[in-house]
Short mmCIF file of C-alpha atoms and ligand atoms in Angstrom, two decimals:
data_model
loop_
_atom_site.label_atom_id
_atom_site.label_comp_id
_atom_site.label_asym_id
_atom_site.label_seq_id
_atom_site.Cartn_x
_atom_site.Cartn_y
_atom_site.Cartn_z
CA MET A 277 10.90 21.60 3.61
CA LYS A 278 12.10 20.97 0.05
CA ARG A 279 9.75 18.95 -2.21
CA VAL A 280 11.62 16.48 -4.45
CA LYS A 281 9.84 15.22 -7.57
CA ILE A 282 9.85 11.46 -8.20
CA PHE A 283 10.32 10.57 -11.87
CA ASP A 284 9.58 6.87 -12.13
CA THR A 285 11.21 5.05 -15.04
CA THR A 286 10.20 1.47 -14.10
CA LEU A 287 8.28 1.17 -17.37
CA ARG A 288 11.16 2.45 -19.52
CA ASP A 289 14.67 2.01 -18.07
CA GLY A 290 13.33 -0.67 -15.69
CA GLU A 291 11.71 -2.60 -18.48
CA GLN A 292 15.06 -2.65 -20.31
CA SER A 293 16.47 -5.05 -17.71
CA PRO A 294 16.60 -8.73 -18.68
CA GLY A 295 13.49 -10.69 -17.73
CA CYS A 296 11.49 -7.55 -16.87
CA SER A 297 9.51 -7.05 -20.06
CA MET A 298 5.79 -6.47 -19.56
CA ASN A 299 2.83 -6.69 -21.89
CA LEU A 300 0.33 -3.89 -22.44
CA PRO A 301 -2.24 -4.72 -19.72
CA GLU A 302 0.60 -5.29 -17.25
CA LYS A 303 2.12 -1.91 -18.04
CA ILE A 304 -1.22 -0.19 -17.59
CA GLU A 305 -1.77 -2.01 -14.29
CA MET A 306 1.66 -0.95 -13.10
CA ALA A 307 1.15 2.65 -14.25
CA LYS A 308 -2.10 2.85 -12.27
CA GLN A 309 -0.31 1.54 -9.19
CA LEU A 310 2.46 4.13 -9.68
CA GLU A 311 -0.23 6.78 -9.73
CA LYS A 312 -1.61 5.44 -6.42
CA LEU A 313 1.93 5.43 -5.08
CA GLY A 314 2.03 9.16 -5.79
CA VAL A 315 4.96 9.51 -8.17
CA ASP A 316 5.07 12.82 -10.05
CA ILE A 317 6.17 11.63 -13.47
CA ILE A 318 5.81 8.22 -15.14
CA GLU A 319 8.23 7.56 -17.98
CA ALA A 320 5.94 5.21 -19.87
CA GLY A 321 8.38 4.05 -22.55
CA PHE A 322 10.46 4.94 -25.59
CA ALA A 323 7.75 5.49 -28.20
CA ILE A 324 9.93 5.07 -31.31
CA ALA A 325 11.46 1.79 -30.08
CA SER A 326 8.65 -0.45 -31.38
CA PRO A 327 4.94 -0.30 -32.23
CA MET A 328 4.31 -2.04 -28.89
CA ASP A 329 6.25 0.66 -27.01
CA PHE A 330 4.28 3.34 -28.82
CA LYS A 331 0.98 1.67 -27.94
CA SER A 332 1.97 1.33 -24.30
CA VAL A 333 2.92 5.00 -23.95
CA GLU A 334 -0.30 6.01 -25.67
CA ALA A 335 -2.45 3.73 -23.48
CA ILE A 336 -0.75 4.84 -20.26
CA SER A 337 -1.24 8.48 -21.29
CA ALA A 338 -4.96 7.79 -21.53
CA ALA A 339 -5.14 5.75 -18.31
CA VAL A 340 -3.32 8.10 -15.95
CA GLU A 341 -4.92 11.26 -14.52
CA ASN A 342 -2.67 12.89 -11.98
CA CYS A 343 0.87 12.08 -13.04
CA THR A 344 2.81 13.62 -15.87
CA VAL A 345 3.45 10.98 -18.57
CA ALA A 346 6.78 11.14 -20.41
CA SER A 347 8.16 9.39 -23.47
CA LEU A 348 11.86 9.15 -24.17
CA ALA A 349 13.20 10.40 -27.54
CA ARG A 350 16.64 10.69 -29.07
CA CYS A 351 17.46 14.11 -30.51
CA THR A 352 15.90 13.35 -33.91
CA LYS A 353 12.67 14.57 -35.47
CA GLY A 354 11.35 11.03 -35.97
CA ASP A 355 11.82 10.16 -32.29
CA ILE A 356 10.28 13.42 -31.12
CA ASP A 357 7.28 13.04 -33.47
CA ALA A 358 6.66 9.51 -32.13
CA ALA A 359 7.07 10.64 -28.51
CA TRP A 360 4.64 13.51 -28.98
CA ASN A 361 2.07 11.40 -30.81
CA ALA A 362 2.20 8.85 -27.99
CA VAL A 363 1.90 11.30 -25.06
CA LYS A 364 -0.29 14.00 -26.54
CA GLY A 365 -3.44 12.40 -25.08
CA ALA A 366 -2.07 12.67 -21.54
CA LYS A 367 -3.45 15.28 -19.12
CA HIS A 368 0.16 16.30 -18.42
CA PRO A 369 2.45 15.24 -21.28
CA ARG A 370 6.25 15.50 -21.28
CA ILE A 371 8.80 14.84 -24.02
CA HIS A 372 12.16 13.62 -22.69
CA VAL A 373 14.95 14.19 -25.22
CA PHE A 374 18.49 12.97 -24.72
CA LEU A 375 21.88 13.16 -26.38
CA ALA A 376 25.26 11.91 -25.17
CA THR A 377 27.80 14.59 -24.17
CA SER A 378 30.89 12.65 -22.99
CA ASP A 379 33.90 12.63 -25.31
CA ILE A 380 33.89 8.84 -25.56
CA HIS A 381 30.20 8.69 -26.55
CA MET A 382 30.48 11.60 -29.01
CA GLU A 383 33.55 10.16 -30.73
CA TYR A 384 32.70 6.44 -30.86
CA LYS A 385 28.93 6.26 -30.72
CA LEU A 386 27.56 9.49 -32.16
CA LYS A 387 30.56 10.36 -34.36
CA MET A 388 29.72 14.00 -33.79
CA THR A 389 31.85 16.98 -32.81
CA ARG A 390 31.11 19.14 -29.76
CA GLU A 391 29.78 21.90 -32.07
CA GLN A 392 27.42 19.47 -33.78
CA VAL A 393 26.16 18.18 -30.43
CA LEU A 394 25.53 21.73 -29.15
CA LYS A 395 23.57 22.60 -32.30
CA ARG A 396 21.56 19.35 -32.22
CA ILE A 397 20.57 20.00 -28.60
CA SER A 398 19.34 23.52 -29.47
CA ASP A 399 17.49 22.43 -32.61
CA MET A 400 15.83 19.32 -31.21
CA THR A 401 14.86 20.82 -27.85
CA ALA A 402 13.21 23.67 -29.78
CA TYR A 403 11.51 21.15 -32.07
CA ALA A 404 10.11 19.24 -29.07
CA LYS A 405 9.06 22.55 -27.50
CA SER A 406 6.99 23.33 -30.60
CA PHE A 407 4.66 20.49 -29.49
CA CYS A 408 4.81 20.46 -25.73
CA ASP A 409 5.53 22.90 -22.88
CA ASP A 410 7.07 20.34 -20.57
CA ILE A 411 10.47 19.32 -21.99
CA GLU A 412 13.18 17.37 -20.22
CA PHE A 413 16.69 17.30 -21.63
CA SER A 414 19.17 14.59 -20.56
CA ALA A 415 22.87 14.72 -21.31
CA GLU A 416 23.63 11.02 -21.53
CA ASP A 417 26.84 10.06 -19.69
CA ALA A 418 26.82 13.51 -18.07
CA SER A 419 28.97 12.39 -15.15
CA ARG A 420 31.86 11.48 -17.51
CA SER A 421 31.49 14.63 -19.63
CA ASP A 422 33.71 17.69 -19.60
CA TRP A 423 32.00 19.97 -17.07
CA ALA A 424 32.41 23.26 -18.97
CA PHE A 425 31.09 21.67 -22.18
CA LEU A 426 28.25 20.04 -20.25
CA ALA A 427 27.22 23.41 -18.80
CA GLN A 428 27.12 24.79 -22.35
CA CYS A 429 24.90 21.87 -23.48
CA TYR A 430 22.43 22.51 -20.66
CA THR A 431 22.48 26.27 -21.32
CA ASN A 432 21.52 25.59 -24.95
CA ALA A 433 18.73 23.27 -23.81
CA VAL A 434 17.34 25.93 -21.44
CA ARG A 435 17.48 28.59 -24.15
CA ALA A 436 15.54 26.27 -26.48
CA GLY A 437 12.82 25.67 -23.88
CA ALA A 438 13.84 22.77 -21.62
CA THR A 439 12.05 22.88 -18.27
CA THR A 440 13.93 19.99 -16.62
CA LEU A 441 17.67 19.30 -16.93
CA ASN A 442 18.56 15.71 -16.18
CA VAL A 443 22.09 14.71 -15.16
CA PRO A 444 22.54 10.96 -15.71
CA ASP A 445 25.31 8.87 -14.22
CA THR A 446 24.68 6.53 -17.14
CA VAL A 447 27.34 3.95 -16.34
CA GLY A 448 27.16 4.17 -12.54
CA TYR A 449 30.72 5.54 -12.31
CA SER A 450 30.31 8.57 -10.08
CA MET A 451 30.98 8.83 -6.35
CA PRO A 452 28.45 10.72 -4.18
CA GLN A 453 30.82 13.64 -3.51
CA GLU A 454 31.52 13.98 -7.27
CA MET A 455 27.82 13.93 -8.13
CA ALA A 456 27.17 16.62 -5.50
CA ALA A 457 30.05 18.75 -6.80
CA LEU A 458 28.77 18.42 -10.38
CA ILE A 459 25.27 19.56 -9.39
CA ARG A 460 26.72 22.56 -7.53
CA TYR A 461 28.91 23.40 -10.54
CA LEU A 462 25.97 23.25 -12.96
CA ARG A 463 23.87 25.46 -10.68
CA GLU A 464 26.59 28.08 -10.97
CA HIS A 465 27.43 27.72 -14.65
CA VAL A 466 24.21 26.95 -16.55
CA GLU A 467 22.32 30.06 -17.62
CA GLY A 468 18.68 30.00 -16.56
CA ILE A 469 19.02 26.81 -14.49
CA GLU A 470 17.28 28.52 -11.58
CA ASN A 471 14.03 28.35 -13.60
CA THR A 472 14.26 24.61 -14.30
CA ASP A 473 14.09 21.43 -12.30
CA ILE A 474 17.48 19.78 -11.83
CA SER A 475 17.15 16.02 -12.11
CA VAL A 476 19.53 13.11 -11.52
CA HIS A 477 19.39 9.63 -13.01
CA CYS A 478 21.85 7.24 -11.34
CA HIS A 479 22.73 3.67 -12.24
CA ASP A 480 23.87 1.14 -9.67
CA ASP A 481 26.98 -0.44 -11.23
CA LEU A 482 29.03 0.31 -8.11
CA GLY A 483 26.07 0.05 -5.74
CA LEU A 484 25.93 3.84 -5.30
CA ALA A 485 22.83 4.85 -7.26
CA VAL A 486 20.81 5.78 -4.16
CA ALA A 487 23.79 7.42 -2.40
CA ASN A 488 24.50 9.47 -5.55
CA SER A 489 20.85 10.53 -5.83
CA LEU A 490 20.73 11.60 -2.17
CA ALA A 491 24.01 13.53 -2.43
CA SER A 492 22.60 15.30 -5.49
CA ILE A 493 19.45 16.26 -3.59
CA GLN A 494 21.61 17.78 -0.89
CA ALA A 495 23.47 19.73 -3.58
CA GLY A 496 20.25 21.11 -5.07
CA ALA A 497 18.62 18.47 -7.34
CA THR A 498 14.83 18.82 -7.29
CA GLN A 499 13.94 15.64 -9.22
CA VAL A 500 15.24 12.07 -8.94
CA GLU A 501 14.77 9.34 -11.52
CA CYS A 502 14.31 5.88 -10.07
CA THR A 503 12.53 2.56 -10.41
CA VAL A 504 10.50 0.26 -8.17
CA ASN A 505 12.77 -2.47 -6.73
CA GLY A 506 15.68 -0.69 -8.44
CA ILE A 507 15.23 -2.62 -11.69
CA GLY A 508 16.96 -1.22 -14.78
CA GLU A 509 19.82 -1.58 -17.26
CA ARG A 510 22.68 -3.79 -15.98
CA ALA A 511 22.86 -3.40 -12.18
CA GLY A 512 19.71 -1.30 -12.24
CA ASN A 513 18.60 2.23 -11.42
CA ALA A 514 18.30 3.97 -8.07
CA SER A 515 15.57 2.27 -6.10
CA LEU A 516 12.47 4.39 -5.57
CA GLU A 517 11.60 2.88 -2.19
CA GLU A 518 15.10 3.44 -0.84
CA ILE A 519 15.22 7.08 -1.90
CA VAL A 520 11.78 7.82 -0.50
CA MET A 521 12.46 6.11 2.84
CA ASN A 522 15.91 7.69 3.21
CA LEU A 523 14.39 11.13 2.83
CA ARG A 524 11.58 10.29 5.23
CA THR A 525 13.72 8.56 7.86
CA ARG A 526 16.50 11.15 7.79
CA LYS A 527 14.51 14.37 7.48
CA ASP A 528 17.01 15.80 9.96
CA ILE A 529 19.70 15.60 7.25
CA TYR A 530 17.84 16.19 4.01
CA ASP A 531 14.98 18.47 5.07
CA ALA A 532 13.26 17.16 1.94
CA ASP A 533 10.31 14.93 1.12
CA THR A 534 8.43 13.50 -1.86
CA GLY A 535 4.73 13.20 -2.66
CA VAL A 536 4.90 9.40 -2.38
CA ASN A 537 2.36 7.60 -0.21
CA ALA A 538 4.82 5.25 1.48
CA LYS A 539 2.05 2.85 2.47
CA GLN A 540 1.77 1.91 -1.22
CA ILE A 541 5.47 1.00 -1.50
CA TYR A 542 5.22 -2.69 -0.63
CA ARG A 543 2.20 -3.21 -2.85
CA SER A 544 3.98 -1.56 -5.80
CA SER A 545 7.04 -3.69 -5.23
CA LYS A 546 4.99 -6.91 -5.01
CA LEU A 547 2.93 -6.05 -8.06
CA LEU A 548 6.04 -5.48 -10.14
CA SER A 549 7.63 -8.70 -8.95
CA ASN A 550 4.37 -10.53 -9.63
CA ILE A 551 4.11 -9.14 -13.15
CA THR A 552 7.72 -9.67 -14.17
CA GLY A 553 8.30 -12.89 -12.26
CA VAL A 554 11.54 -11.38 -10.94
CA ALA A 555 11.74 -12.18 -7.24
CA ILE A 556 12.82 -9.61 -4.67
CA ALA A 557 16.01 -10.63 -2.83
CA PRO A 558 15.16 -11.39 0.82
CA SER A 559 17.80 -8.91 2.02
CA LYS A 560 16.63 -6.10 -0.29
CA SER A 561 16.25 -2.87 1.75
CA ILE A 562 12.69 -1.74 2.54
CA VAL A 563 10.80 -4.45 0.59
CA GLY A 564 12.80 -7.69 1.01
CA ALA A 565 11.27 -10.50 3.08
CA ASN A 566 13.96 -10.05 5.76
CA ALA A 567 14.01 -6.26 5.79
CA PHE A 568 12.01 -6.13 9.02
CA ALA A 569 12.72 -9.61 10.42
CA HIS A 570 14.73 -9.95 13.63
CA GLU A 571 16.37 -13.32 13.90
CA SER A 572 18.83 -13.00 16.75
CA GLY A 573 17.57 -13.37 20.32
CA ILE A 574 19.29 -10.17 21.42
CA HIS A 575 17.55 -8.19 18.69
CA GLN A 576 14.18 -9.81 19.37
CA HIS A 577 14.47 -9.01 23.06
CA GLY A 578 15.39 -5.39 22.31
CA VAL A 579 12.52 -4.95 19.84
CA ILE A 580 9.99 -6.38 22.28
CA SER A 581 11.19 -3.97 25.02
CA ASN A 582 11.28 -0.98 22.70
CA ALA A 583 10.94 -1.30 18.90
CA GLN A 584 13.31 1.60 18.33
CA THR A 585 16.25 -0.37 19.73
CA TYR A 586 16.67 -2.05 16.37
CA GLU A 587 14.00 -0.56 14.10
CA ILE A 588 14.44 2.76 12.33
CA MET A 589 11.20 2.32 10.34
CA LYS A 590 8.06 0.30 10.90
CA SER A 591 7.09 -2.35 8.37
CA THR A 592 3.58 -0.86 8.36
CA ASP A 593 5.04 2.52 7.24
CA VAL A 594 5.69 0.98 3.83
CA GLY A 595 2.47 -1.01 3.79
CA ILE A 596 3.78 -4.47 4.64
CA PRO A 597 0.74 -6.42 5.84
CA GLN A 598 0.91 -7.87 9.35
CA ASN A 599 1.47 -11.57 9.54
CA THR A 600 -1.03 -12.00 12.34
CA MET A 601 -4.31 -13.84 11.90
CA VAL A 602 -6.89 -11.44 10.52
CA LEU A 603 -9.74 -13.59 9.21
CA GLY A 604 -10.90 -17.21 9.35
CA LYS A 605 -13.13 -19.70 7.63
CA HIS A 606 -16.33 -18.19 9.02
CA SER A 607 -15.57 -14.59 8.12
CA GLY A 608 -18.07 -13.09 5.71
CA LYS A 609 -17.85 -10.66 2.82
CA HIS A 610 -18.31 -7.61 5.06
CA ALA A 611 -15.43 -8.61 7.29
CA LEU A 612 -13.31 -9.19 4.19
CA ARG A 613 -14.24 -5.81 2.73
CA ASP A 614 -13.49 -4.05 6.05
CA LYS A 615 -10.16 -5.79 6.44
CA LEU A 616 -9.09 -5.05 2.87
CA SER A 617 -10.18 -1.47 3.22
CA SER A 618 -8.11 -1.08 6.41
CA MET A 619 -5.17 -2.39 4.36
CA GLY A 620 -5.78 0.30 1.74
CA TYR A 621 -7.64 -1.84 -0.82
CA ASP A 622 -10.99 -0.35 -1.80
CA LEU A 623 -12.26 -2.91 -4.28
CA ASP A 624 -15.30 -2.60 -6.51
CA ASP A 625 -18.09 -5.15 -5.98
CA ALA A 626 -17.07 -7.48 -8.81
CA THR A 627 -13.43 -7.61 -7.69
CA LEU A 628 -14.44 -8.12 -4.06
CA GLU A 629 -16.67 -10.99 -5.15
CA SER A 630 -13.85 -12.76 -6.95
CA VAL A 631 -11.42 -12.19 -4.05
CA PHE A 632 -14.11 -13.55 -1.72
CA VAL A 633 -14.44 -16.75 -3.77
CA ARG A 634 -10.67 -17.28 -3.62
CA PHE A 635 -10.65 -16.35 0.07
CA LYS A 636 -13.23 -19.06 0.87
CA ASP A 637 -11.29 -21.55 -1.17
CA LEU A 638 -8.11 -20.70 0.77
CA ALA A 639 -9.91 -20.73 4.12
CA ASP A 640 -10.89 -24.33 3.44
CA LYS A 641 -7.22 -25.24 3.29
CA LYS A 642 -5.68 -22.80 5.74
CA LYS A 643 -6.93 -22.14 9.27
CA ASN A 644 -5.71 -18.61 9.83
CA ILE A 645 -5.76 -16.13 6.99
CA THR A 646 -3.18 -13.38 7.54
CA GLY A 647 -2.79 -9.92 6.02
CA ALA A 648 -0.05 -11.31 3.79
CA ASP A 649 -2.44 -14.02 2.54
CA LEU A 650 -5.09 -11.43 1.70
CA GLU A 651 -2.56 -9.26 -0.08
CA ALA A 652 -1.51 -12.28 -2.15
CA LEU A 653 -5.12 -13.05 -3.07
CA VAL A 654 -5.75 -9.49 -4.26
CA LEU A 655 -2.53 -9.34 -6.27
CA GLN A 656 -3.25 -12.70 -7.78
CA GLY A 657 -6.70 -11.48 -8.80
CA GLN A 658 -5.18 -8.50 -10.60
CA ASN A 659 -3.06 -10.87 -12.57
CA LEU A 660 -5.86 -13.16 -13.74
CA VAL A 661 -6.71 -12.89 -17.41
CA ARG A 662 -10.34 -13.23 -18.33
CA THR A 663 -10.46 -12.50 -22.04
CA GLU A 664 -12.27 -14.62 -24.56
CA GLY A 665 -10.49 -17.92 -25.05
CA SER A 666 -8.70 -17.82 -21.71
CA CYS A 667 -8.79 -20.90 -19.49
CA GLN A 668 -9.47 -21.38 -15.82
CA PHE A 669 -7.90 -24.13 -13.77
CA LEU A 670 -10.47 -26.46 -12.16
CA SER A 671 -8.75 -29.49 -10.65
CA HIS A 672 -5.89 -31.93 -10.89
CA VAL A 673 -4.80 -35.38 -9.74
CA ILE A 674 -1.15 -36.35 -9.67
CA ASN A 675 0.27 -39.83 -9.32
CA THR A 676 3.95 -39.82 -8.59
CA GLY A 677 6.48 -42.08 -6.95
CA ASN A 678 9.95 -43.52 -7.07
CA GLY A 679 10.34 -45.74 -10.15
CA LEU A 680 6.80 -45.07 -11.31
CA PRO A 681 5.83 -42.99 -14.30
CA ASN A 682 4.57 -39.58 -13.17
CA THR A 683 1.04 -39.09 -14.39
CA ALA A 684 -1.11 -35.99 -14.22
CA TYR A 685 -4.80 -35.48 -14.81
CA VAL A 686 -5.80 -31.83 -15.29
CA LYS A 687 -9.23 -30.31 -15.74
CA LEU A 688 -9.70 -26.80 -17.14
CA GLU A 689 -12.59 -24.67 -18.24
CA ARG A 690 -12.51 -22.63 -21.41
CA ASP A 691 -15.35 -20.41 -22.59
CA GLY A 692 -17.81 -22.24 -20.39
CA LYS A 693 -16.72 -25.72 -21.51
CA GLU A 694 -14.90 -28.16 -19.32
CA MET A 695 -11.93 -30.04 -20.73
CA GLU A 696 -9.63 -32.66 -19.28
CA ASP A 697 -6.56 -34.67 -20.21
CA VAL A 698 -3.94 -37.00 -18.82
CA ALA A 699 -0.22 -37.19 -19.57
CA ILE A 700 2.97 -38.79 -18.36
CA GLY A 701 6.08 -36.72 -17.74
CA THR A 702 9.54 -36.80 -16.26
CA GLY A 703 8.12 -35.32 -13.05
CA PRO A 704 4.67 -34.38 -11.78
CA LEU A 705 4.89 -30.83 -13.15
CA ASP A 706 6.20 -31.95 -16.51
CA ALA A 707 3.27 -34.37 -16.71
CA ALA A 708 0.74 -31.69 -15.71
CA PHE A 709 2.11 -29.13 -18.17
CA LYS A 710 2.06 -31.74 -20.94
CA ALA A 711 -1.58 -32.48 -20.15
CA VAL A 712 -2.41 -28.77 -20.44
CA ASN A 713 -0.51 -28.43 -23.72
CA ARG A 714 -2.29 -31.38 -25.23
CA MET A 715 -5.69 -30.25 -24.08
CA LEU A 716 -5.18 -26.81 -25.61
CA ASN A 717 -3.37 -28.19 -28.62
CA MET A 718 -0.50 -25.76 -28.01
CA GLU A 719 3.27 -26.17 -28.12
CA VAL A 720 4.08 -24.15 -25.02
CA LYS A 721 7.69 -23.94 -23.89
CA LEU A 722 8.50 -23.55 -20.21
CA ASP A 723 11.35 -21.01 -20.16
CA SER A 724 11.76 -20.76 -16.40
CA TYR A 725 10.12 -21.85 -13.20
CA GLY A 726 10.35 -20.65 -9.58
CA LEU A 727 8.54 -21.17 -6.32
CA ASN A 728 8.34 -18.90 -3.24
CA ALA A 729 6.63 -19.33 0.11
CA LEU A 730 4.56 -16.18 0.57
CA THR A 731 3.68 -16.78 4.18
CA ASP A 732 5.13 -18.78 7.07
CA GLY A 733 4.09 -22.11 8.57
CA GLU A 734 3.16 -25.53 7.32
CA ASP A 735 0.07 -24.20 5.54
CA ALA A 736 2.01 -21.37 3.87
CA ILE A 737 0.81 -20.15 0.50
CA GLY A 738 3.17 -21.15 -2.27
CA GLU A 739 3.58 -18.81 -5.21
CA ALA A 740 4.74 -20.40 -8.45
CA ILE A 741 6.18 -18.14 -11.13
CA VAL A 742 6.71 -19.42 -14.66
CA LYS A 743 7.83 -17.89 -17.91
CA VAL A 744 6.24 -19.50 -20.95
CA SER A 745 6.40 -18.88 -24.69
CA VAL A 746 5.29 -20.32 -28.01
CA ALA A 747 7.54 -20.71 -31.07
CA ASP A 748 9.70 -17.61 -31.52
CA GLY A 749 7.27 -15.64 -29.40
CA GLU A 750 7.75 -13.37 -26.43
CA SER A 751 8.02 -14.93 -23.00
CA TYR A 752 5.04 -14.36 -20.68
CA THR A 753 5.07 -14.53 -16.91
CA GLY A 754 2.39 -16.55 -15.16
CA THR A 755 1.86 -16.72 -11.43
CA GLY A 756 -0.27 -19.05 -9.35
CA LEU A 757 -1.04 -19.32 -5.66
CA SER A 758 -2.06 -22.26 -3.56
CA THR A 759 -1.16 -24.03 -0.36
CA ASP A 760 -0.49 -26.98 -2.71
CA VAL A 761 2.64 -26.27 -4.75
CA ILE A 762 1.57 -28.45 -7.68
CA GLU A 763 -1.74 -26.66 -7.93
CA ALA A 764 0.10 -23.29 -7.65
CA SER A 765 2.37 -24.41 -10.51
CA ILE A 766 -0.47 -25.49 -12.82
CA ARG A 767 -2.31 -22.24 -12.07
CA ALA A 768 0.85 -20.30 -12.94
CA TYR A 769 1.27 -22.24 -16.18
CA VAL A 770 -2.35 -21.63 -17.20
CA ASN A 771 -2.03 -17.94 -16.22
CA GLY A 772 1.02 -17.60 -18.49
CA ILE A 773 -0.78 -19.35 -21.36
CA ASN A 774 -3.75 -17.01 -20.91
CA LYS A 775 -1.40 -14.08 -21.41
CA ILE A 776 -0.13 -15.63 -24.65
CA ILE A 777 -3.73 -16.06 -25.79
CA GLU A 778 -4.58 -12.50 -24.77
CA SER A 779 -1.55 -11.12 -26.64
CA GLY A 780 -3.24 -12.24 -29.84
CA ASN A 781 -0.27 -14.39 -30.85
CA LEU A 782 -2.73 -17.05 -31.82
CA SER A 783 -0.84 -18.38 -34.79
CA ALA A 784 0.64 -20.95 -32.47
CA VAL A 785 -2.61 -21.58 -30.67
CA ALA A 786 -4.99 -23.98 -32.30
CA THR A 787 -8.65 -23.30 -31.67
CA ALA A 788 -8.99 -25.76 -28.92
CA THR A 789 -12.12 -27.75 -28.56
CA PRO A 790 -12.64 -30.00 -25.58
CA THR A 791 -10.74 -33.15 -26.37
CA GLY A 792 -12.02 -35.38 -23.60
CA TRP A 793 -9.56 -38.05 -22.57
CA GLY A 794 -6.53 -37.62 -24.75
CA GLU A 795 -4.18 -40.33 -25.83
CA TYR A 796 -1.70 -41.33 -23.18
CA VAL A 797 1.91 -40.43 -23.83
CA LEU A 798 3.76 -43.73 -23.79
CA ALA A 799 6.11 -44.12 -20.88
CA SER A 800 8.76 -45.17 -23.41
CA ASP A 801 8.55 -41.65 -24.94
CA VAL A 802 9.63 -40.25 -21.65
CA TYR A 803 12.17 -42.66 -20.19
O1 KIV B 1076 21.07 6.08 -18.23
C1 KIV B 1076 20.80 7.02 -19.00
O2 KIV B 1076 21.62 7.85 -19.34
C2 KIV B 1076 19.44 7.09 -19.52
C3 KIV B 1076 19.08 8.33 -20.26
C4 KIV B 1076 18.36 8.03 -21.50
C5 KIV B 1076 18.33 9.26 -19.35
O3 KIV B 1076 18.65 6.20 -19.28
ZN1 ZN B 1077 19.33 4.99 -17.53
#
């Protein structure tokens, strides 16, 4: 069976999509999860793009053991120097150079002739090769390039030392049969291509990124570039989970597989959504909330008689936790450890302890704790920030009603000290967030707010997702869980603020000292 390499670009092309930016600890967390998922290559960023991008690529290179770590670089010495300096600490470094080859990009963007492009590819691939053995060359907008010229570009890249040739459908324009024909053409016309990996990188503008990637595999591609949840520029990139599960479910057609541990798919998808605050559409294939739900009576009856009547995959194949009761109020730490371990979570003692505390807290409010609840608790724990100066939510009281001012009392702990404040707002959340702002003496702006039910039933866990920022600063995603949606929202708000504090953007953060009871905001300020 053919082995297809998975090149994950969630942290580079994926991060370029609106609302998906991640901070350094989040990128490292995600990179470690990608390693557990079993991807072959992690494209960690575009090192020259900003000092933050450089730092992220460098930190991921140090944090990852088994995967190759790649940095993107344009065909310039400055980009290649930055890429190499960022990945050189990796166990398996790769430099990924690219240059556009379509007539429209060469004329209007690069303002270069075909001859100049050919020479630049040779020179810069050789320059990258002088640092690193593993070189990928991408011909940007390959699918709209002249095929004969494109073959010449790839031939030059191979001669200069490229070990992977990537064929991007940059604008998502290709049809599957065209992509397949292009791969077959290149296999015949590029000198030395038999000694390289052939990669494809498909965008989803026409909804065909996965279909194009699969058609390319059938035509001989040995690497696919993709992202978790299909995030990426514009309509996104090919979705990793869809490619992996297509190959696995239709082995009869593709006779190909990847090194991905499919049981880590759901967790990777949830972690990304948790970090970025970008929700997964319920109907999203493989990882959406409805992907394995059977609503109609006919379907339910069929599935009960024989699951294969309507199911081509099992939800457990991709690691979706069962929604059945797994633990209760009286379950102890051992039972929790065993259950988590059977779900694939082997936590160290300190992490288990903190999950256990949150588990007990939840069990007080919710009778039956399901696999989905436990998964949420673990993911939430990964997202908690515990650096110096960060705050922990302790308690709240809300007074709300029709025609009454909405008042919120919130109590937090910061560096071992308890602090509390009260405020009035246009709604209970506005009041609670104002109380937090005043207590911390921060001008925090709420950029967006969302709420999801993570589990079913009247005692479902609510997950609040906020994006918060301080003056002219980056927006940070905070998430919070609780069976009480107001508590979940305050937790999310505090989690987002902790990320601002952790980022070191403290210019906007006064050194907060416990203020005790603050001054009340006058109702007339609000109404
Ligand atoms: O879409 C694209 O062409 C890219 C390249 C840089 C590989 O992202
Ligand atoms: Zn792309």
